XYZ file of N, CA and C in Angstrom:
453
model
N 119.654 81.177 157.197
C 119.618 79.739 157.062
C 121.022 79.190 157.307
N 121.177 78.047 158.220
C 122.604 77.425 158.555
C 122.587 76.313 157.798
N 123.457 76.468 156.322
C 124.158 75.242 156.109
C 124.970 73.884 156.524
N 125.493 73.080 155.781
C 126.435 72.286 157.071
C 128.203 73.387 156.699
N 128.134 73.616 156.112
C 129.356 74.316 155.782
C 129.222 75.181 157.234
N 128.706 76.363 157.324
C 128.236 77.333 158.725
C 128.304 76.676 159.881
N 127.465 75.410 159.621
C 127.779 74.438 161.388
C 128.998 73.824 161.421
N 129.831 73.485 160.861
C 131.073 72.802 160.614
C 131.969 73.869 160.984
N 131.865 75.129 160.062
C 132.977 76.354 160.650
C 132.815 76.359 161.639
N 131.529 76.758 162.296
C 131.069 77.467 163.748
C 131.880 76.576 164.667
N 131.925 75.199 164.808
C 132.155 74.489 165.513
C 133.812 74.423 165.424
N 134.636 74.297 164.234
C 135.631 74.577 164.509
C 136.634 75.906 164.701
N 135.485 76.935 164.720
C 136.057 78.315 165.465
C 136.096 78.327 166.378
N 135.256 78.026 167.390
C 134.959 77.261 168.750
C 136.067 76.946 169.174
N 136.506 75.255 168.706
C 137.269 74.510 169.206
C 138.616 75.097 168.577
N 138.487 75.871 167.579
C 140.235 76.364 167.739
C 140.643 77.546 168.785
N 139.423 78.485 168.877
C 139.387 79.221 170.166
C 139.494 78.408 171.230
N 139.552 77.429 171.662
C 139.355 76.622 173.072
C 140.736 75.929 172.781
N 141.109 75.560 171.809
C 142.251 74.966 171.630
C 143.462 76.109 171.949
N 143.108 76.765 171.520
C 144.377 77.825 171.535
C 144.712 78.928 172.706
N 143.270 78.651 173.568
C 142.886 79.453 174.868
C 144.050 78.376 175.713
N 143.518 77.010 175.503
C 144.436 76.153 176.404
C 145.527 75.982 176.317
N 145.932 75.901 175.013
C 147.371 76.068 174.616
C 148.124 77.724 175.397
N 147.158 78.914 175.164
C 148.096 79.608 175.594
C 148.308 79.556 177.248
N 146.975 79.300 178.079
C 147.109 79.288 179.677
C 148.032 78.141 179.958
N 148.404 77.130 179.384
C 149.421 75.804 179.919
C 150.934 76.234 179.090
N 151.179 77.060 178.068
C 152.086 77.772 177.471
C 152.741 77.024 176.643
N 151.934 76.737 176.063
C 152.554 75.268 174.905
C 151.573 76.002 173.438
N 152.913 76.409 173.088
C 152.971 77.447 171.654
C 152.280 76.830 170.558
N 152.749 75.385 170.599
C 152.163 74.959 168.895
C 150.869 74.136 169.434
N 150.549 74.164 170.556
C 148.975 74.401 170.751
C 148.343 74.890 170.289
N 148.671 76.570 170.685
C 147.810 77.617 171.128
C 148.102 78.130 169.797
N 149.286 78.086 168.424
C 149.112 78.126 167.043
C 148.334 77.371 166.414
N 148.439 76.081 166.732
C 147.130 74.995 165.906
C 145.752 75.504 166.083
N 145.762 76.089 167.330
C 143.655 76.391 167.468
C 144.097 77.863 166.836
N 144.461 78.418 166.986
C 144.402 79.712 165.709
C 144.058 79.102 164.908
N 144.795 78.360 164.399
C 144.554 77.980 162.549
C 143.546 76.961 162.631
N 142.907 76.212 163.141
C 141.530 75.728 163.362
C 140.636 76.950 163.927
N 140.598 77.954 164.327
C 140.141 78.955 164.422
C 139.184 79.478 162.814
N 140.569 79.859 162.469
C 140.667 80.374 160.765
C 139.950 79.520 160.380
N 140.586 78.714 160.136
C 139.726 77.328 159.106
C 138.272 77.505 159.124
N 137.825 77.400 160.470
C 136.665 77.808 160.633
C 135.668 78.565 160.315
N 136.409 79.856 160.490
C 135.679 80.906 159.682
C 135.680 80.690 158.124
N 136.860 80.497 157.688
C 137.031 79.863 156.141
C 135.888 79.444 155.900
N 135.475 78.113 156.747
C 134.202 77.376 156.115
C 133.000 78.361 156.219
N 132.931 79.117 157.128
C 131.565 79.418 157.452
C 131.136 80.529 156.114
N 132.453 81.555 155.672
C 132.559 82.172 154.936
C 132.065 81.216 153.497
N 132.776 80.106 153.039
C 132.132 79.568 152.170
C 130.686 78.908 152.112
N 130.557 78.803 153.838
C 129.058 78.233 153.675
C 128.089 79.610 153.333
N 128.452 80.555 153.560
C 127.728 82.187 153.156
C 127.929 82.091 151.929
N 128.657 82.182 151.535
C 129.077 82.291 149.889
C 127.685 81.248 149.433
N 127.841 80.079 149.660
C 126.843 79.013 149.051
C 125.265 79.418 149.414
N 125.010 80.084 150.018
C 124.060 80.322 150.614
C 123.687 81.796 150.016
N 124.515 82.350 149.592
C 124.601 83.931 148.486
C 124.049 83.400 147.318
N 124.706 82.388 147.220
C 124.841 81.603 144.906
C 123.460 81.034 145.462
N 123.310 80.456 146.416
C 121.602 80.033 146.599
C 120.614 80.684 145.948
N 120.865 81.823 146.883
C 119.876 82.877 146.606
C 120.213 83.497 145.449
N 121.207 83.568 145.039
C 121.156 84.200 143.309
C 120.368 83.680 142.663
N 120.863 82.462 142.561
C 120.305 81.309 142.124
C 118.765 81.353 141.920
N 118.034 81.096 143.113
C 116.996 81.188 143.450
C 116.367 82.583 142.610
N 116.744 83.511 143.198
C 116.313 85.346 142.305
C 116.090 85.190 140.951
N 117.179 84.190 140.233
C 117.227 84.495 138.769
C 116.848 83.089 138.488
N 116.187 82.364 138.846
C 114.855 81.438 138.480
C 113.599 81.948 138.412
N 113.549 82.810 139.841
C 112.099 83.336 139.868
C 112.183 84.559 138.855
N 113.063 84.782 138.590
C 112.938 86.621 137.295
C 112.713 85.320 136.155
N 113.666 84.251 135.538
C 113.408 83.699 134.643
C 111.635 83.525 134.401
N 111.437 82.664 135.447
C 110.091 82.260 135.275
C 108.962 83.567 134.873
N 109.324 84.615 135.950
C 108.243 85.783 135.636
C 108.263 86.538 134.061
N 109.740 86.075 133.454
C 109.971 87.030 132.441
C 108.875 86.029 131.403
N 109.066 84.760 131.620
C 108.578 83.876 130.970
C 107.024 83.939 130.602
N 106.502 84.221 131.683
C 105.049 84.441 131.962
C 104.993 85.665 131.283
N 105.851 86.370 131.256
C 105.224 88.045 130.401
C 105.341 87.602 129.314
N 106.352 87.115 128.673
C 106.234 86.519 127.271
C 105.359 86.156 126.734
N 105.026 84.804 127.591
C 103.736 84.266 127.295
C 102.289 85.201 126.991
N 102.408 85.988 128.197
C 100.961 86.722 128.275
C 101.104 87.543 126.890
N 102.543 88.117 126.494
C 102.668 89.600 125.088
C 102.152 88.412 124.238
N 102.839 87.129 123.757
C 102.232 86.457 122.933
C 100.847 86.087 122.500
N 100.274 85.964 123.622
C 98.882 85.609 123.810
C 97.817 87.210 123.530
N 98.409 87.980 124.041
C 97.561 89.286 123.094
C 98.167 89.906 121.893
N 99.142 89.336 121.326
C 99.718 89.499 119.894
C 98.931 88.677 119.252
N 98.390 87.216 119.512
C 97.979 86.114 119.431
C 96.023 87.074 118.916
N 95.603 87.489 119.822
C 94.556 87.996 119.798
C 93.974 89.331 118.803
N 95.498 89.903 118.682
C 95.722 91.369 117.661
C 95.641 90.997 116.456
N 96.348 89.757 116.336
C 96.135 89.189 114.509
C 95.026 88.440 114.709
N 94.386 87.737 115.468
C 93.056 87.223 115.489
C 91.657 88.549 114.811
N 92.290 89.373 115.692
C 91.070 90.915 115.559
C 91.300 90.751 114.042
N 92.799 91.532 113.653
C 92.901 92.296 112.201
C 92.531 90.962 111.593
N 93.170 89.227 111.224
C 91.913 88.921 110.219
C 90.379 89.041 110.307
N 89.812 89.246 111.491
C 88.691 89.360 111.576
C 87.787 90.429 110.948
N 88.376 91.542 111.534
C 87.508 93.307 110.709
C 88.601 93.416 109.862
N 89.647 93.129 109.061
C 90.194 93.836 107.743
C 90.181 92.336 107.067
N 91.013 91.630 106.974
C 91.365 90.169 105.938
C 90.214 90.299 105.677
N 89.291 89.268 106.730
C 88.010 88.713 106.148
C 87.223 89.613 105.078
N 87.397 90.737 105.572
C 86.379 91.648 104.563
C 86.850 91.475 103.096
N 88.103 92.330 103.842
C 89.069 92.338 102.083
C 88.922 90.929 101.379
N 89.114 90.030 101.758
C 88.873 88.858 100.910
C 87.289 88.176 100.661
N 86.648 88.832 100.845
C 85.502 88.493 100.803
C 84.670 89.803 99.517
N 85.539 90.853 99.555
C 84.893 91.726 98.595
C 85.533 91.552 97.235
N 87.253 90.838 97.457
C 87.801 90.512 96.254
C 87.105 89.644 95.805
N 86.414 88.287 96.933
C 86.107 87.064 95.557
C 84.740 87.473 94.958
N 83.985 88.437 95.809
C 82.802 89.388 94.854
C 83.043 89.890 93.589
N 84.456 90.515 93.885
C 84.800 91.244 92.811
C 84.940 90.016 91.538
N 85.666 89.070 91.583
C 86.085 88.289 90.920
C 84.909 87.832 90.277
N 83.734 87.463 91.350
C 82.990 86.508 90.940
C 81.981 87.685 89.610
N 82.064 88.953 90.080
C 81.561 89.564 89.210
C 82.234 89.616 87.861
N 83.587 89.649 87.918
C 84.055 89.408 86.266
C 83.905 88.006 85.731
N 83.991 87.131 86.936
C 83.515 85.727 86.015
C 82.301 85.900 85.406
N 80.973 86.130 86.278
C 80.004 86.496 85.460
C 79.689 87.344 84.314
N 80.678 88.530 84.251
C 80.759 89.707 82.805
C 81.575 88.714 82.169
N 82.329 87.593 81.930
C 83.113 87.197 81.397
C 82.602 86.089 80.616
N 81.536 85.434 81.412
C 80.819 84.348 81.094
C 79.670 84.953 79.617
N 79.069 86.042 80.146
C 78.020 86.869 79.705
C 78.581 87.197 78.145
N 79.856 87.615 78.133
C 80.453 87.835 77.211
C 80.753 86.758 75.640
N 81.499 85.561 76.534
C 81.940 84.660 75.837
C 80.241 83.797 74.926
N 79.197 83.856 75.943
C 78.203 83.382 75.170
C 77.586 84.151 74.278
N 77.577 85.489 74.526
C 77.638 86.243 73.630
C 78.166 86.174 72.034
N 79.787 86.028 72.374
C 80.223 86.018 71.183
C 79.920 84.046 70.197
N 80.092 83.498 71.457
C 79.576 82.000 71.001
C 77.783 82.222 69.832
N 77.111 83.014 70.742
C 75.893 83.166 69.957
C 75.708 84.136 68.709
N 77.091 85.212 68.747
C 76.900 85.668 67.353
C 77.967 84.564 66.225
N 78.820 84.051 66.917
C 79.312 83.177 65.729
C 78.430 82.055 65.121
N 77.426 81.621 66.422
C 76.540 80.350 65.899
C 75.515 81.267 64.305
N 75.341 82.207 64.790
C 74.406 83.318 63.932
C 75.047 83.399 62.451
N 76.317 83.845 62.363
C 76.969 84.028 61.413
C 76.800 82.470 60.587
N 77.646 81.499 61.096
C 77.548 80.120 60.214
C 76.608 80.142 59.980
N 75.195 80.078 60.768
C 73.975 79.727 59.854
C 73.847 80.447 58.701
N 73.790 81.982 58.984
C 73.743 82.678 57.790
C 74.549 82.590 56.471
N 75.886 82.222 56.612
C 76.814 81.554 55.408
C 77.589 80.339 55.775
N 77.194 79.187 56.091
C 77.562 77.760 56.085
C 78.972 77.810 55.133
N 79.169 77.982 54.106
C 79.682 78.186 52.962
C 81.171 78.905 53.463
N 80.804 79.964 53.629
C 82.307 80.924 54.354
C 82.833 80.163 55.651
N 82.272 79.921 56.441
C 82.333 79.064 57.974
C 82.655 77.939 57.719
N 82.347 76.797 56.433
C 83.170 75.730 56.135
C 84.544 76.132 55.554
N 84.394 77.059 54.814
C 85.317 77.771 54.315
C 86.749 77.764 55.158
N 86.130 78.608 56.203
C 87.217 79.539 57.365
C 87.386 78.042 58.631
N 86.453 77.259 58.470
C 87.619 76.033 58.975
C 88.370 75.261 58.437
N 88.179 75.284 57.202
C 89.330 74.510 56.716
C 90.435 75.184 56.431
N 90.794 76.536 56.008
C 91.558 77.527 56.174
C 92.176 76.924 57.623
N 91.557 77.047 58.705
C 92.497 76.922 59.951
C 92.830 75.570 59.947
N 92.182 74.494 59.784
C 92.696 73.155 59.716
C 94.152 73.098 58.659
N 93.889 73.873 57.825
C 94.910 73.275 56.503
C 96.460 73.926 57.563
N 96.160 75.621 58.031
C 97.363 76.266 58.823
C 97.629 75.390 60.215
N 97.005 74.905 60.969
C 97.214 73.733 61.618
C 97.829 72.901 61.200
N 97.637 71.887 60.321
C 98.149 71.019 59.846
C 99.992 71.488 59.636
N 100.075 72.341 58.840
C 101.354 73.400 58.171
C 102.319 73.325 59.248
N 101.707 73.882 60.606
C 102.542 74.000 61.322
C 102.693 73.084 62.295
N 101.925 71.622 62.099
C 102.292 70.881 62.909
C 103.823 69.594 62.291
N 102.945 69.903 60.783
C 104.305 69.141 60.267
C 105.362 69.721 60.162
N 105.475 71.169 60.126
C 106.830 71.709 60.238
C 107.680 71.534 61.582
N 106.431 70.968 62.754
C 107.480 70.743 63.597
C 108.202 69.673 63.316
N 107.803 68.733 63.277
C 107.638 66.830 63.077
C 108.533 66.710 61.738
C-alpha cells in the first residue's frame, strides 16, 4: 500500500537523482550535492512512510488479537455462565429443597410436641385448679420482684 509519505519520497528521490545527474553532467557541484540530499530526503520519507505503514499494521494485528481475545472471553464466560447454571440446577436446587423438608419436618415434630405439652398442662390445671392458681401467682409475684428491682 502507497502512502502519501512513499509518493512524496518516491518523487523526491527521483528529482534529486535528476537534479544531481544534471548538476554533475553541466559540473556545477552544489547542484549535483543538493539532488543528493533531495535524493536522501527522499528515501527518508519513504522510509517513514514504511514505518507508518508497519505501526498500521501493528496496529491493525493487535486490534484484531484484541477483539478475538475478547470474543474468547466472552464465549469462557458464557459457558462458566452455563456451569453454575447446571450445578444450581442438579446440586443447590436439590440440596435446598431436601433442607427445607428437613426443616419442615422438625417444624412439624416441634409443633406435635409443643401441643402436646400445651395438652398435658391444660390436663394438669383441671385436675388441681388450686396448685395451677397457686404456681401462677408464684410466677406473677417473681415477676413482679424482678421487675421492680429493675425500676
Amino acid at each position: 500500500m502507497m502512502n502519501e509519505d512513499k509518493v512524496e519520497g518516491t518523487a523526491k528521490e527521483f528529482a534529486g537523482k535528476a537534479q544531481g545527474a544534471v548538476g554533475g553532467a553541466v559540473g556545477d557541484a552544489k547542484t549535483e550535492v543538493e539532488g543528493k540530499a533531495r535524493e536522501l530526503s527522499g528515501k527518508a520519507q519513504q522510509a517513514l512512510g514504511d514505518a507508518k505503514e508497519k505501526a498500521s499494521e501493528v496496529y491493525e494485528d493487535a486490534k484484531d488479537k484484541a477483539s478475538e481475545l475478547s470474543h474468547d472471553a466472552q464465549s469462557e464466560l458464557a459457558r462458566l455462565k452455563a456451569q453454575v447454571e447446571d450445578l444450581l440446577r442438579d446440586r443447590v436446587k436439590p440440596a435446598i429443597s431436601d433442607a427445607a423438608a428437613v426443616a419442615g419436618e422438625y417444624a412439624h415434630q416441634a409443633k406435635d410436641r409443643i401441643s402436646e405439652g400445651a395438652d398435658y398442662a391444660t390436663s394438669k390445671v383441671k385436675q388441681q385448679p388450686f396448685l395451677a392458681l397457686a404456681a401462677v401467682a408464684v410466677v406473677a409475684f417473681v415477676v413482679g420482684r424482678v421487675s421492680a428491682d429493675r425500676y
